[in-house]
mmCIF file of C-alpha atoms in Angstrom:
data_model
loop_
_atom_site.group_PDB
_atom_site.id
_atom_site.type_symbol
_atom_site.label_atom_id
_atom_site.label_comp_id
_atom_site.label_asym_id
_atom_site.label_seq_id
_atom_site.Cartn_x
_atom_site.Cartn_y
_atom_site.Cartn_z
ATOM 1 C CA UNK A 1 197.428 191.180 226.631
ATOM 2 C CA UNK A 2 195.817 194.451 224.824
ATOM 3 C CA UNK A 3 198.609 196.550 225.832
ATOM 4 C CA UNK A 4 200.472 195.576 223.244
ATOM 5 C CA UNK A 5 198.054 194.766 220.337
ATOM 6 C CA UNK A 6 199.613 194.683 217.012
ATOM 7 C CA UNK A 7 203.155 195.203 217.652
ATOM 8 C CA UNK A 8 202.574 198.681 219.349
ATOM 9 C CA UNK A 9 203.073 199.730 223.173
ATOM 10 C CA UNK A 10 200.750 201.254 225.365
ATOM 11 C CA UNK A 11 201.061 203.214 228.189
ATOM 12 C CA UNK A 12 198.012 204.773 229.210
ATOM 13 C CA UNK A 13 195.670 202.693 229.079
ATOM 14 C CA UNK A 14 192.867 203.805 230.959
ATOM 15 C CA UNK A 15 191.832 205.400 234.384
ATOM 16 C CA UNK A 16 194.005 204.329 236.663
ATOM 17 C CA UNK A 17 196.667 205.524 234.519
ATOM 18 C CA UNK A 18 195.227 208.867 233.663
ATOM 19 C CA UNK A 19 194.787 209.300 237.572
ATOM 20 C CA UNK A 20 198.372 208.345 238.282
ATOM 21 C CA UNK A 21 199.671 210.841 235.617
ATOM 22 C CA UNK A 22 197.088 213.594 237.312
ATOM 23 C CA UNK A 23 198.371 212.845 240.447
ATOM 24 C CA UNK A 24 202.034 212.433 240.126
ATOM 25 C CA UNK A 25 202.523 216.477 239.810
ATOM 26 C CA UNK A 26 200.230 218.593 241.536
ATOM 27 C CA UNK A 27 200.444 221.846 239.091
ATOM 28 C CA UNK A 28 197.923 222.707 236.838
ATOM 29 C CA UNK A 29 200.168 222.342 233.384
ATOM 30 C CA UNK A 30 200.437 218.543 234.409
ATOM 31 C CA UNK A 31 197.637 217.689 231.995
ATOM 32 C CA UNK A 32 196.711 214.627 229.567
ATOM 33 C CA UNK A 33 196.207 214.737 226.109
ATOM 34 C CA UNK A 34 193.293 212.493 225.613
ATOM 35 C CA UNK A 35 193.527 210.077 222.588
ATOM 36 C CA UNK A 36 190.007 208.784 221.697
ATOM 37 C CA UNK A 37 191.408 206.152 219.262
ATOM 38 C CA UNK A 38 193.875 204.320 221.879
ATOM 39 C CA UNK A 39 191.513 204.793 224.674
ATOM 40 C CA UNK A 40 188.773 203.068 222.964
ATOM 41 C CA UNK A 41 190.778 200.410 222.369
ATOM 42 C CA UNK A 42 190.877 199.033 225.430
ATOM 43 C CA UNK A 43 187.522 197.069 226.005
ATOM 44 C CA UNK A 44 187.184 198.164 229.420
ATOM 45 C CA UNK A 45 187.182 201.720 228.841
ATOM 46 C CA UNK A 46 184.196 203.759 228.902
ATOM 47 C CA UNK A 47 185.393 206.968 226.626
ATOM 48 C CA UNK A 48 182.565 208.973 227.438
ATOM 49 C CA UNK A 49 182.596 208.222 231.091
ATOM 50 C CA UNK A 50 186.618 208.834 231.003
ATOM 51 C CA UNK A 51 186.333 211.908 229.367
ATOM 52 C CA UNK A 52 183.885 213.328 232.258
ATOM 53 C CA UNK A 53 186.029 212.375 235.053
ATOM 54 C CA UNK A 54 189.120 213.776 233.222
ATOM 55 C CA UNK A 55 187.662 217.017 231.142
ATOM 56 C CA UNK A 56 189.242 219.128 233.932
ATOM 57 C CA UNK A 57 192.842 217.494 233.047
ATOM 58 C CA UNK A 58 192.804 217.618 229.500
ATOM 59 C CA UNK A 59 195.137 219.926 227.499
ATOM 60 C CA UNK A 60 194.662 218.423 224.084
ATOM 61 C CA UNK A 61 192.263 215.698 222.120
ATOM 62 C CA UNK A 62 192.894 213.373 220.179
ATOM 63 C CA UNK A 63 189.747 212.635 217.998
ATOM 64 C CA UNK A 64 190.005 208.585 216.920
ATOM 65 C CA UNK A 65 187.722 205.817 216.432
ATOM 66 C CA UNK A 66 188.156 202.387 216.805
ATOM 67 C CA UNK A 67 186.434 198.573 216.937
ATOM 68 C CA UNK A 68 187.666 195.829 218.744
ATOM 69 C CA UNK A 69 187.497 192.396 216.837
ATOM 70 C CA UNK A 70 186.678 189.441 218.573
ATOM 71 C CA UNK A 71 190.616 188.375 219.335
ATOM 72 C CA UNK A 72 190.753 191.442 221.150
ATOM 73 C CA UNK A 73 192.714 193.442 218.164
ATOM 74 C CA UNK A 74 190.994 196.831 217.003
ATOM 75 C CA UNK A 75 190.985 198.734 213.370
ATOM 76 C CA UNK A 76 189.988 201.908 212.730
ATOM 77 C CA UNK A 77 186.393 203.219 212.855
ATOM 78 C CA UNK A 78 184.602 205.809 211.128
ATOM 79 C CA UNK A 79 184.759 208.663 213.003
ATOM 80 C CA UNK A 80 181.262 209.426 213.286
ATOM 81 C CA UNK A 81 181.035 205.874 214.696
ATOM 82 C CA UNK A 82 182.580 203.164 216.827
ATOM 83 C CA UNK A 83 184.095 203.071 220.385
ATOM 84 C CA UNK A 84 185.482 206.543 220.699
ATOM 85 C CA UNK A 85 181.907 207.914 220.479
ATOM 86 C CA UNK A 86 183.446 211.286 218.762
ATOM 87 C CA UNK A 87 180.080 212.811 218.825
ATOM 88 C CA UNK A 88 179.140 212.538 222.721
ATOM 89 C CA UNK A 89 183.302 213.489 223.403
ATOM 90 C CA UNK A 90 182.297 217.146 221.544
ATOM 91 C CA UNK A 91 180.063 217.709 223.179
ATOM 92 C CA UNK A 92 181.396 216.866 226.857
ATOM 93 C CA UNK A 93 184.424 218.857 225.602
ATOM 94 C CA UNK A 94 183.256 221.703 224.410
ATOM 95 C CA UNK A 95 181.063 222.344 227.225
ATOM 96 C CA UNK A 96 183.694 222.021 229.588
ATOM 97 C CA UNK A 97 186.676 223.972 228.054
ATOM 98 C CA UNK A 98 185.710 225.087 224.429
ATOM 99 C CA UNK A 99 189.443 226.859 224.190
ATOM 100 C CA UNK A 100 190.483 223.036 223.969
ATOM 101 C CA UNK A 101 192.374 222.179 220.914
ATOM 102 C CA UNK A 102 191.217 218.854 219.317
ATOM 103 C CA UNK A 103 192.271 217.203 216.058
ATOM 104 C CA UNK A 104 191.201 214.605 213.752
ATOM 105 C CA UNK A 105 193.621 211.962 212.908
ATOM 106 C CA UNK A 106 193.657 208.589 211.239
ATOM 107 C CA UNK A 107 190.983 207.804 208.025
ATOM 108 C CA UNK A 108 190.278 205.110 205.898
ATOM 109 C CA UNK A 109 191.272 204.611 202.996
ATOM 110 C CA UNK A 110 189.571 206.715 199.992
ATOM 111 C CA UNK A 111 189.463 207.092 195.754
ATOM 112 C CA UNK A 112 193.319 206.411 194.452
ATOM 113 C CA UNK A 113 194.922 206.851 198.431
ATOM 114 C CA UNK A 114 195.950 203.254 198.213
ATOM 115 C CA UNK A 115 198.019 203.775 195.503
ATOM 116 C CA UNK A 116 200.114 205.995 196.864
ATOM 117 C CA UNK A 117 201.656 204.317 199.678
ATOM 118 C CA UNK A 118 200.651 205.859 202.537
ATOM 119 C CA UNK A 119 201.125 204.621 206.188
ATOM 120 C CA UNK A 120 198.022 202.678 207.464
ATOM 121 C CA UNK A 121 195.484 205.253 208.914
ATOM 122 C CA UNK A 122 197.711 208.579 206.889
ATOM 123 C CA UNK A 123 195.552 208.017 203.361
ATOM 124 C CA UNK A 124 194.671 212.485 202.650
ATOM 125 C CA UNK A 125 191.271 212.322 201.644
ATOM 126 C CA UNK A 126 191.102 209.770 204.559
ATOM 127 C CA UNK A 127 192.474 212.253 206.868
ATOM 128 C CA UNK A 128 190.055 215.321 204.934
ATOM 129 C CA UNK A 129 187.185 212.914 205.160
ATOM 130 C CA UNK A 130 187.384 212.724 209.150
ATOM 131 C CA UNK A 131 188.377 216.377 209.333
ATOM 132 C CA UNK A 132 185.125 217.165 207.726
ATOM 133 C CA UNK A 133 182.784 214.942 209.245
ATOM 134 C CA UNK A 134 184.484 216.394 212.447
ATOM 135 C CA UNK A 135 184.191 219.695 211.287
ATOM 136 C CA UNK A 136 180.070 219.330 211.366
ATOM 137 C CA UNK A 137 180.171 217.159 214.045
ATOM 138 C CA UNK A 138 181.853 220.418 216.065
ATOM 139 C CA UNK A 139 179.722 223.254 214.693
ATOM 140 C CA UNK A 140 176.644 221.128 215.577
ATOM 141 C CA UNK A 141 177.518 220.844 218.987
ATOM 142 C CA UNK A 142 178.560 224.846 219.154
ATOM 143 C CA UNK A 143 175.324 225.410 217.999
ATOM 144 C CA UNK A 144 173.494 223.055 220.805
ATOM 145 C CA UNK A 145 175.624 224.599 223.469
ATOM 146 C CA UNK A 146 174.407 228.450 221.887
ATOM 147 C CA UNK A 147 171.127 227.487 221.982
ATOM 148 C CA UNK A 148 170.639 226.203 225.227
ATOM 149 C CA UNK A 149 169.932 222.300 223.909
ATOM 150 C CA UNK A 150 172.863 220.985 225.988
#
Protein backbone atom coordinates (compact mmCIF):
# COMPACT_ATOMS: atom_id res chain seq x y z
CA UNK A 1 0.00 0.00 0.00
CA UNK A 2 1.96 3.39 -1.11
CA UNK A 3 -0.08 5.45 1.09
CA UNK A 4 1.83 4.77 3.74
CA UNK A 5 5.43 4.18 2.44
CA UNK A 6 8.05 4.45 4.99
CA UNK A 7 6.25 4.99 8.10
CA UNK A 8 4.55 8.28 6.82
CA UNK A 9 0.70 8.97 6.00
CA UNK A 10 -0.73 10.22 3.01
CA UNK A 11 -3.65 11.91 2.29
CA UNK A 12 -3.74 13.29 -1.00
CA UNK A 13 -2.68 11.18 -3.06
CA UNK A 14 -3.63 12.05 -6.38
CA UNK A 15 -6.65 13.28 -8.55
CA UNK A 16 -9.41 12.05 -7.17
CA UNK A 17 -8.36 13.50 -4.03
CA UNK A 18 -7.36 16.88 -5.29
CA UNK A 19 -10.93 16.93 -6.99
CA UNK A 20 -12.70 15.99 -3.78
CA UNK A 21 -10.82 18.76 -1.83
CA UNK A 22 -11.80 21.28 -4.96
CA UNK A 23 -15.11 20.26 -4.72
CA UNK A 24 -15.97 19.97 -1.14
CA UNK A 25 -16.16 24.04 -0.79
CA UNK A 26 -17.21 25.92 -3.62
CA UNK A 27 -15.25 29.40 -2.80
CA UNK A 28 -12.38 30.41 -4.50
CA UNK A 29 -9.83 30.43 -1.25
CA UNK A 30 -10.57 26.56 -1.12
CA UNK A 31 -7.31 25.87 -2.94
CA UNK A 32 -4.47 23.04 -2.87
CA UNK A 33 -1.06 23.46 -2.23
CA UNK A 34 0.55 21.21 -4.71
CA UNK A 35 3.52 19.10 -3.38
CA UNK A 36 5.62 17.82 -6.35
CA UNK A 37 7.67 15.46 -4.10
CA UNK A 38 4.55 13.45 -2.52
CA UNK A 39 2.65 13.60 -5.68
CA UNK A 40 5.30 11.98 -7.62
CA UNK A 41 5.42 9.44 -5.39
CA UNK A 42 2.62 7.78 -6.22
CA UNK A 43 3.34 5.69 -9.47
CA UNK A 44 0.15 6.45 -10.95
CA UNK A 45 0.40 10.04 -10.95
CA UNK A 46 1.15 12.00 -13.90
CA UNK A 47 2.63 15.43 -12.20
CA UNK A 48 2.63 17.29 -15.25
CA UNK A 49 -0.76 16.19 -16.36
CA UNK A 50 -2.04 16.90 -12.56
CA UNK A 51 -0.66 20.11 -12.47
CA UNK A 52 -2.70 21.19 -15.79
CA UNK A 53 -5.95 20.03 -14.62
CA UNK A 54 -5.36 21.67 -11.18
CA UNK A 55 -3.19 25.06 -12.05
CA UNK A 56 -6.51 26.93 -11.58
CA UNK A 57 -6.72 25.47 -7.80
CA UNK A 58 -3.37 25.93 -6.70
CA UNK A 59 -2.44 28.47 -3.97
CA UNK A 60 1.05 27.29 -3.23
CA UNK A 61 3.91 24.71 -4.72
CA UNK A 62 5.72 22.60 -3.37
CA UNK A 63 8.87 22.00 -5.60
CA UNK A 64 10.13 18.08 -4.80
CA UNK A 65 11.57 15.31 -6.65
CA UNK A 66 11.35 11.88 -6.18
CA UNK A 67 12.11 8.03 -7.64
CA UNK A 68 10.23 5.15 -6.92
CA UNK A 69 12.37 1.91 -6.28
CA UNK A 70 11.24 -1.21 -7.46
CA UNK A 71 9.33 -2.25 -3.93
CA UNK A 72 7.32 0.63 -4.55
CA UNK A 73 9.33 2.95 -1.84
CA UNK A 74 10.70 6.39 -3.26
CA UNK A 75 13.97 8.63 -2.20
CA UNK A 76 14.63 11.83 -3.10
CA UNK A 77 15.58 13.04 -6.61
CA UNK A 78 17.58 15.74 -7.88
CA UNK A 79 15.53 18.40 -8.49
CA UNK A 80 16.34 19.06 -11.92
CA UNK A 81 15.38 15.38 -12.41
CA UNK A 82 13.09 12.52 -11.49
CA UNK A 83 9.26 12.12 -11.21
CA UNK A 84 8.22 15.58 -10.18
CA UNK A 85 9.48 16.88 -13.56
CA UNK A 86 10.32 20.44 -11.73
CA UNK A 87 11.23 21.87 -15.01
CA UNK A 88 7.89 21.20 -17.15
CA UNK A 89 5.81 22.18 -13.48
CA UNK A 90 7.59 25.98 -14.03
CA UNK A 91 6.73 26.33 -16.70
CA UNK A 92 2.90 25.17 -16.58
CA UNK A 93 2.93 27.34 -13.42
CA UNK A 94 4.20 30.26 -14.29
CA UNK A 95 2.22 30.58 -17.30
CA UNK A 96 -0.84 30.09 -15.57
CA UNK A 97 -0.53 32.25 -12.36
CA UNK A 98 3.10 33.68 -12.15
CA UNK A 99 1.96 35.55 -8.64
CA UNK A 100 2.14 31.80 -7.39
CA UNK A 101 4.47 31.28 -4.57
CA UNK A 102 6.63 28.09 -4.97
CA UNK A 103 9.49 26.79 -2.83
CA UNK A 104 12.22 24.40 -2.96
CA UNK A 105 12.45 21.90 -0.26
CA UNK A 106 14.29 18.71 0.49
CA UNK A 107 18.25 18.17 -0.95
CA UNK A 108 20.70 15.67 -0.79
CA UNK A 109 23.15 15.48 1.11
CA UNK A 110 26.36 17.82 0.37
CA UNK A 111 30.36 18.60 1.62
CA UNK A 112 30.38 18.13 5.72
CA UNK A 113 26.07 18.23 5.92
CA UNK A 114 26.24 14.69 7.15
CA UNK A 115 28.07 15.52 9.96
CA UNK A 116 25.92 17.64 11.38
CA UNK A 117 22.91 15.74 12.01
CA UNK A 118 20.42 16.98 10.06
CA UNK A 119 16.93 15.41 9.39
CA UNK A 120 16.90 13.28 6.15
CA UNK A 121 16.15 15.65 3.15
CA UNK A 122 17.06 19.20 5.73
CA UNK A 123 21.13 18.93 4.86
CA UNK A 124 21.72 23.43 4.02
CA UNK A 125 23.79 23.28 1.14
CA UNK A 126 21.31 20.46 0.18
CA UNK A 127 18.48 22.74 0.59
CA UNK A 128 20.84 25.92 -1.23
CA UNK A 129 21.77 23.44 -3.89
CA UNK A 130 17.96 22.87 -4.98
CA UNK A 131 17.16 26.52 -4.29
CA UNK A 132 19.67 27.38 -6.89
CA UNK A 133 19.19 24.97 -9.47
CA UNK A 134 15.50 26.15 -8.98
CA UNK A 135 16.42 29.53 -9.05
CA UNK A 136 17.72 29.07 -12.95
CA UNK A 137 15.34 26.65 -13.61
CA UNK A 138 12.62 29.74 -12.85
CA UNK A 139 14.38 32.65 -14.57
CA UNK A 140 14.73 30.38 -17.65
CA UNK A 141 11.25 29.79 -17.91
CA UNK A 142 10.42 33.78 -17.19
CA UNK A 143 12.52 34.38 -19.91
CA UNK A 144 10.67 31.72 -22.42
CA UNK A 145 7.34 33.05 -21.35
CA UNK A 146 8.91 37.01 -22.19
CA UNK A 147 9.97 35.97 -25.27
CA UNK A 148 7.18 34.37 -26.71
CA UNK A 149 8.98 30.59 -26.75
CA UNK A 150 6.17 29.15 -24.58
Amino acid sequence: NWYKRQGLPRIVTGADDMRWIISAVDNPHNGITFCAGSLSSGIHNNVPALAREFSSHVHFVHLRSTDILPDGDFMEASHLEGRGHLIELVRIFEKENPALPMRVDHGKLMLNDGEKGYNPGYSFYGRMFALAQMDGVIATVKDEINNGMI
